[in-house]
Short mmCIF file of C-alpha atoms and ligand atoms in Angstrom, two decimals:
data_model
loop_
_atom_site.label_atom_id
_atom_site.label_comp_id
_atom_site.label_asym_id
_atom_site.label_seq_id
_atom_site.Cartn_x
_atom_site.Cartn_y
_atom_site.Cartn_z
CA MET Y 1 -6.38 5.96 -18.03
CA THR Y 2 -3.10 6.93 -16.35
CA THR Y 3 -3.56 8.42 -12.91
CA GLU Y 4 -0.94 10.45 -11.09
CA TYR Y 5 0.69 8.20 -8.48
CA ILE Y 6 0.18 10.09 -5.26
CA HIS Y 7 3.39 8.97 -3.52
CA GLY Y 8 5.70 9.91 -6.38
CA SER Y 9 8.93 8.00 -6.95
CA ASP Y 10 11.83 10.28 -5.94
CA PRO Y 11 14.68 8.70 -3.92
CA THR Y 12 13.65 10.13 -0.53
CA GLU Y 13 10.13 8.91 -0.99
CA GLN Y 14 11.38 5.52 -2.10
CA ALA Y 15 13.51 5.23 1.04
CA ARG Y 16 10.49 6.03 3.22
CA LEU Y 17 8.40 3.40 1.47
CA ALA Y 18 11.25 0.91 1.92
CA ARG Y 19 11.29 1.53 5.69
CA MET Y 20 7.54 1.18 5.80
CA ASN Y 21 7.90 -2.14 3.99
CA ASP Y 22 10.39 -3.51 6.48
CA ARG Y 23 8.01 -2.70 9.29
CA LEU Y 24 4.92 -4.13 7.64
CA ASN Y 25 6.21 -7.22 5.87
CA ALA Y 26 6.28 -9.48 8.93
CA GLY Y 27 2.59 -8.81 9.54
CA THR Y 28 1.74 -9.22 5.88
CA LEU Y 29 3.57 -12.55 5.57
CA SER Y 30 1.93 -13.90 8.72
CA VAL Y 31 -1.51 -13.81 7.08
CA LEU Y 32 -0.57 -14.95 3.55
CA ASN Y 33 -0.43 -18.72 4.27
CA LEU Y 34 2.51 -19.27 1.93
CA ALA Y 35 3.65 -22.81 1.11
CA PRO Y 36 6.63 -24.32 -0.73
CA GLY Y 37 6.42 -24.30 -4.51
CA MET Y 38 3.59 -21.77 -4.80
CA ARG Y 39 3.31 -19.59 -7.88
CA VAL Y 40 2.58 -16.01 -6.86
CA LEU Y 41 1.80 -12.81 -8.75
CA ASP Y 42 2.34 -9.49 -6.93
CA ALA Y 43 0.44 -6.69 -8.65
CA GLY Y 44 1.79 -3.15 -8.16
CA SER Y 45 5.03 -4.58 -6.77
CA GLY Y 46 6.69 -1.17 -6.27
CA LEU Y 47 10.20 -1.48 -4.88
CA GLY Y 48 9.73 -5.22 -4.62
CA GLN Y 49 10.47 -5.79 -0.92
CA VAL Y 50 7.24 -7.61 -0.21
CA ALA Y 51 7.56 -9.63 -3.44
CA ARG Y 52 11.04 -10.73 -2.36
CA ALA Y 53 9.85 -11.45 1.19
CA ILE Y 54 7.13 -13.69 -0.28
CA ALA Y 55 9.70 -15.51 -2.42
CA ARG Y 56 11.95 -16.09 0.62
CA ALA Y 57 9.11 -17.34 2.84
CA ALA Y 58 9.27 -21.00 1.74
CA PRO Y 59 11.37 -23.09 -0.65
CA GLY Y 60 10.57 -22.92 -4.33
CA ILE Y 61 8.06 -20.04 -4.27
CA ALA Y 62 8.13 -18.38 -7.70
CA VAL Y 63 7.07 -14.72 -7.75
CA ILE Y 64 6.34 -12.37 -10.63
CA GLY Y 65 5.98 -8.71 -9.69
CA VAL Y 66 4.07 -6.45 -12.08
CA GLU Y 67 4.82 -2.72 -11.88
CA ARG Y 68 3.66 0.13 -14.11
CA ASP Y 69 6.25 2.75 -13.12
CA ASP Y 70 9.63 2.05 -14.75
CA GLN Y 71 11.51 4.00 -12.08
CA GLN Y 72 9.93 1.87 -9.35
CA ARG Y 73 10.65 -1.32 -11.30
CA ARG Y 74 14.27 -0.33 -11.89
CA GLY Y 75 14.55 0.52 -8.18
CA ALA Y 76 13.17 -2.91 -7.31
CA MET Y 77 15.77 -4.62 -9.49
CA GLU Y 78 18.58 -2.49 -8.02
CA LEU Y 79 17.50 -3.23 -4.45
CA ALA Y 80 17.26 -6.93 -5.27
CA GLN Y 81 20.76 -6.90 -6.80
CA ALA Y 82 22.17 -5.02 -3.81
CA ALA Y 83 20.68 -7.64 -1.48
CA GLY Y 84 22.18 -10.49 -3.52
CA GLU Y 85 18.69 -11.50 -4.63
CA GLY Y 86 18.88 -10.47 -8.27
CA GLY Y 87 17.17 -13.61 -9.59
CA LEU Y 88 14.69 -14.13 -6.77
CA VAL Y 89 11.70 -12.31 -8.33
CA GLU Y 90 10.89 -11.51 -11.94
CA PHE Y 91 9.92 -7.84 -12.08
CA ARG Y 92 7.77 -7.36 -15.14
CA ALA Y 93 6.66 -4.05 -16.67
CA GLY Y 94 2.93 -3.72 -17.00
CA ASP Y 95 -0.42 -2.50 -15.80
CA ALA Y 96 -2.43 -4.25 -13.09
CA LEU Y 97 -5.56 -3.58 -15.14
CA ASP Y 98 -4.13 -5.40 -18.14
CA LEU Y 99 -1.70 -7.88 -16.63
CA PRO Y 100 1.24 -8.73 -18.92
CA LEU Y 101 0.76 -12.51 -18.84
CA THR Y 102 1.02 -15.22 -21.46
CA ASP Y 103 -1.98 -17.42 -22.19
CA ASP Y 104 -0.30 -20.21 -20.21
CA GLU Y 105 0.21 -17.97 -17.19
CA ARG Y 106 -3.31 -16.52 -17.15
CA GLY Y 107 -5.47 -18.50 -14.74
CA SER Y 108 -2.49 -20.41 -13.36
CA PHE Y 109 -1.32 -18.61 -10.20
CA ASP Y 110 -1.90 -20.09 -6.73
CA LEU Y 111 -1.94 -16.65 -5.16
CA VAL Y 112 -2.34 -13.14 -6.56
CA HIS Y 113 -1.37 -10.47 -4.05
CA ALA Y 114 -1.75 -6.69 -4.15
CA ARG Y 115 -0.89 -4.35 -1.29
CA PHE Y 116 -1.42 -0.57 -1.33
CA LEU Y 117 -2.36 -0.71 -5.02
CA LEU Y 118 -6.13 -0.30 -5.15
CA GLU Y 119 -6.11 3.02 -3.26
CA HIS Y 120 -4.21 4.48 -6.24
CA LEU Y 121 -6.69 3.30 -8.89
CA PRO Y 122 -9.88 5.07 -9.99
CA ASP Y 123 -11.31 1.71 -11.05
CA PRO Y 124 -10.13 -0.77 -8.39
CA LEU Y 125 -12.76 -3.33 -9.40
CA ALA Y 126 -11.21 -3.59 -12.87
CA ALA Y 127 -7.88 -4.46 -11.25
CA VAL Y 128 -9.45 -7.08 -8.95
CA ARG Y 129 -11.18 -8.62 -11.97
CA ALA Y 130 -7.82 -8.78 -13.77
CA MET Y 131 -6.31 -10.47 -10.70
CA ALA Y 132 -9.21 -12.93 -10.59
CA GLY Y 133 -8.38 -13.79 -14.20
CA ALA Y 134 -4.76 -14.51 -13.29
CA VAL Y 135 -5.47 -16.93 -10.42
CA ARG Y 136 -6.25 -20.64 -10.92
CA PRO Y 137 -9.58 -22.19 -9.82
CA GLY Y 138 -9.23 -22.80 -6.08
CA GLY Y 139 -6.45 -20.21 -5.87
CA ARG Y 140 -6.58 -17.04 -3.80
CA VAL Y 141 -6.57 -13.30 -4.40
CA HIS Y 142 -5.21 -11.48 -1.35
CA LEU Y 143 -5.70 -7.70 -1.15
CA ALA Y 144 -4.35 -5.28 1.45
CA ASP Y 145 -5.04 -1.57 1.54
CA ASP Y 146 -5.66 1.42 3.77
CA ASP Y 147 -8.90 2.72 5.12
CA HIS Y 148 -7.46 6.07 6.11
CA ALA Y 149 -10.51 6.90 8.24
CA LEU Y 150 -9.67 4.04 10.64
CA TRP Y 151 -6.51 5.93 11.58
CA HIS Y 152 -6.64 7.25 15.16
CA MET Y 153 -4.22 8.87 17.57
CA HIS Y 154 -4.33 9.48 21.30
CA PRO Y 155 -4.25 12.06 22.76
CA ALA Y 156 -6.05 14.01 20.05
CA CYS Y 157 -4.21 16.46 17.78
CA PRO Y 158 -6.85 18.54 15.96
CA GLU Y 159 -4.40 20.29 13.59
CA TRP Y 160 -3.13 16.92 12.41
CA ASP Y 161 -6.66 15.55 12.04
CA ARG Y 162 -7.46 18.46 9.70
CA THR Y 163 -4.39 17.77 7.55
CA TRP Y 164 -5.09 14.01 7.54
CA SER Y 165 -8.63 14.74 6.27
CA ALA Y 166 -7.17 16.95 3.52
CA TYR Y 167 -4.73 14.15 2.62
CA GLN Y 168 -7.69 11.83 2.20
CA ARG Y 169 -9.38 14.42 0.00
CA SER Y 170 -6.29 14.41 -2.24
CA TYR Y 171 -7.05 10.78 -3.07
CA GLU Y 172 -10.63 11.69 -3.96
CA VAL Y 173 -9.44 14.58 -6.14
CA LEU Y 174 -7.52 11.98 -8.17
CA GLY Y 175 -10.64 9.82 -8.43
CA CYS Y 176 -9.33 7.27 -5.90
CA ASP Y 177 -10.88 5.99 -2.68
CA PRO Y 178 -9.04 6.66 0.61
CA ARG Y 179 -11.41 4.20 2.36
CA ILE Y 180 -10.91 1.31 -0.07
CA GLY Y 181 -9.52 -0.97 2.67
CA SER Y 182 -12.94 -1.52 4.25
CA LYS Y 183 -14.40 -2.43 0.87
CA LEU Y 184 -12.00 -5.25 -0.05
CA PRO Y 185 -14.39 -8.18 0.62
CA GLU Y 186 -17.09 -6.45 -1.44
CA LEU Y 187 -14.62 -5.91 -4.30
CA LEU Y 188 -13.62 -9.59 -4.19
CA HIS Y 189 -17.27 -10.59 -4.35
CA ARG Y 190 -18.01 -8.24 -7.24
CA ALA Y 191 -15.01 -9.66 -9.12
CA GLY Y 192 -16.54 -13.15 -8.96
CA LEU Y 193 -14.40 -14.46 -6.10
CA GLU Y 194 -15.62 -15.95 -2.83
CA PRO Y 195 -14.49 -13.78 0.11
CA ALA Y 196 -13.10 -16.18 2.71
CA ARG Y 197 -10.96 -14.25 5.22
CA SER Y 198 -10.26 -10.69 6.28
CA GLY Y 199 -8.38 -8.91 9.02
CA LEU Y 200 -6.03 -6.11 10.05
CA VAL Y 201 -2.26 -5.74 10.17
CA ASN Y 202 -1.00 -3.23 12.74
CA PHE Y 203 0.95 -0.28 11.43
CA GLY Y 204 0.60 1.78 14.59
CA GLY Y 205 2.70 2.02 17.71
CA CYS Y 206 3.39 4.04 20.83
CA ARG Y 207 6.03 6.46 22.03
CA GLY Y 208 8.84 4.49 23.61
CA GLU Y 209 9.12 1.80 20.97
CA ALA Y 210 12.32 1.68 18.93
CA MET Y 211 10.70 2.66 15.64
CA TRP Y 212 8.51 5.47 16.97
CA ASP Y 213 10.49 8.25 15.25
CA ASP Y 214 10.45 6.36 11.99
CA LEU Y 215 6.72 5.81 12.28
CA ILE Y 216 6.15 9.55 12.78
CA VAL Y 217 8.35 10.42 9.79
CA ASN Y 218 6.48 7.87 7.71
CA MET Y 219 3.11 9.27 8.64
CA VAL Y 220 4.12 12.93 8.15
CA GLU Y 221 5.83 12.21 4.83
CA ALA Y 222 2.86 10.16 3.63
CA ALA Y 223 0.55 13.08 4.40
CA ARG Y 224 3.00 15.51 2.75
CA THR Y 225 2.57 13.66 -0.57
CA GLY Y 226 -1.02 14.93 -0.69
CA ARG Y 227 -0.03 18.56 0.05
CA ARG Y 228 0.28 19.86 -3.52
CA ILE Y 229 -2.98 18.40 -4.71
CA ALA Y 230 -4.93 19.34 -1.57
CA THR Y 231 -3.65 22.92 -1.46
CA GLU Y 232 -3.91 23.55 -5.21
CA ARG Y 233 -7.52 22.39 -5.09
CA GLY Y 234 -8.24 24.65 -2.11
CA VAL Y 235 -8.97 21.84 0.35
CA LEU Y 236 -6.68 23.58 2.87
CA SER Y 237 -4.25 26.50 2.60
CA GLU Y 238 -0.54 25.63 2.54
CA ALA Y 239 -0.17 27.18 6.02
CA GLU Y 240 -3.01 25.06 7.41
CA TYR Y 241 -1.68 21.91 5.78
CA ASP Y 242 1.83 22.50 7.13
CA ALA Y 243 0.50 23.37 10.60
CA GLY Y 244 -0.87 19.82 10.79
CA LEU Y 245 2.44 18.29 9.72
CA ASN Y 246 4.36 20.35 12.27
CA ALA Y 247 1.81 19.68 15.02
CA ALA Y 248 2.22 15.94 14.51
CA ARG Y 249 5.97 16.19 15.08
CA GLU Y 250 5.42 18.10 18.32
CA TRP Y 251 2.62 15.74 19.35
CA ALA Y 252 5.01 12.80 18.93
CA GLU Y 253 6.91 14.00 22.04
CA THR Y 254 3.82 13.58 24.25
CA PRO Y 255 4.46 10.91 26.92
CA GLY Y 256 2.14 7.96 26.34
CA ALA Y 257 1.25 9.05 22.79
CA SER Y 258 -0.06 6.25 20.56
CA ILE Y 259 -1.16 5.73 16.97
CA TRP Y 260 -3.74 3.15 15.92
CA TYR Y 261 -3.25 2.47 12.25
CA PRO Y 262 -4.64 -0.80 10.94
CA VAL Y 263 -4.04 -1.96 7.37
CA CYS Y 264 -7.06 -3.87 6.06
CA TRP Y 265 -6.68 -7.15 4.20
CA ALA Y 266 -9.12 -9.60 2.66
CA GLU Y 267 -8.83 -12.76 0.66
CA GLY Y 268 -11.11 -14.38 -1.92
CA VAL Y 269 -11.05 -17.83 -3.46
CA LYS Y 270 -11.68 -18.43 -7.16
CA PRO Y 271 -14.56 -20.90 -7.60
C1 SAM M 1 2.42 2.19 -2.48
S1 SAM M 1 3.21 1.25 -3.70
C2 SAM M 1 3.05 -0.36 -2.99
C3 SAM M 1 4.15 -1.29 -3.40
C4 SAM M 1 4.05 -2.70 -2.82
N1 SAM M 1 2.87 -3.38 -3.29
C5 SAM M 1 4.08 -2.70 -1.32
O1 SAM M 1 3.10 -3.03 -0.67
O2 SAM M 1 5.12 -2.35 -0.76
C6 SAM M 1 2.06 1.17 -5.06
C7 SAM M 1 2.72 0.72 -6.35
O3 SAM M 1 1.71 0.45 -7.32
C8 SAM M 1 2.16 0.94 -8.57
N2 SAM M 1 1.00 1.12 -9.44
C9 SAM M 1 0.07 2.10 -9.39
N3 SAM M 1 -0.84 1.89 -10.35
C10 SAM M 1 -0.49 0.76 -11.01
C11 SAM M 1 -1.06 0.02 -12.08
N4 SAM M 1 -2.17 0.44 -12.69
N5 SAM M 1 -0.44 -1.10 -12.51
C12 SAM M 1 0.71 -1.51 -11.92
N6 SAM M 1 1.30 -0.86 -10.89
C13 SAM M 1 0.70 0.26 -10.44
C14 SAM M 1 2.88 2.21 -8.23
O4 SAM M 1 3.76 2.61 -9.27
C15 SAM M 1 3.61 1.79 -6.96
O5 SAM M 1 4.87 1.25 -7.24
#
């Protein structure tokens, strides 16, 4: 089944996701326990920044990124070329539910990683099972995803909260789970892996930090991607949805304003 990808893949959206990547990758890498010579598969590799960051993290790490959307995959290769890293990662076309691997590759990876993939899939367990099939015995599957309900801002902004709830509903309308992040250890277990670690990477911040404006744009533009689906399905009117987006921009000027936005991660070991 092909599901509409909620973030789309137009250039503006790609640039936003690239900025988000730069901000998040340090936190992601700090919990991946990468070592020289590892063989890594990155499922749903998108624009490839985290796949390239993994490859750069230690000598001799070989990374294959698997991406279903050709525009995203082409974008990943262009960004890699522009950064002088054209050969660093192999970006392979394919579906995370049916990984495009040879018989030799299947069951051979030290680490299979997927970030912000499962929230876009109606059957995330099928993807985790496919990842479990790709990793070697004793290897790890590392998942990172949002639980949008853990998102919190202070002081409160009720108009934004209403739009954020509608954004979450847009995931459900597509058959996806906006709270998948909290369920990662359970998914690992159900896929036959042994959950071993879990935690949070901070994607929040407070007014006064250098990237505050960028963080606000990221959050507003992320919520905007759910606007069409949420308003067409009558979750909120367009005016109500937009009132939340506008309120967030005004709220961002509040002295002492802060956003608490943890990204959930969990890791399972293949017996
Ligand atoms: C939000 S992006 C995350 C990209 C990257 N993992 C990161 O953390 O920066 C999700 C990516 O998963 C891709 N994707 C969605 N469903 C997929 C599937 N079934 N198989 C492979 N890729 C998929 C999308 O096209 C998109 O590029």
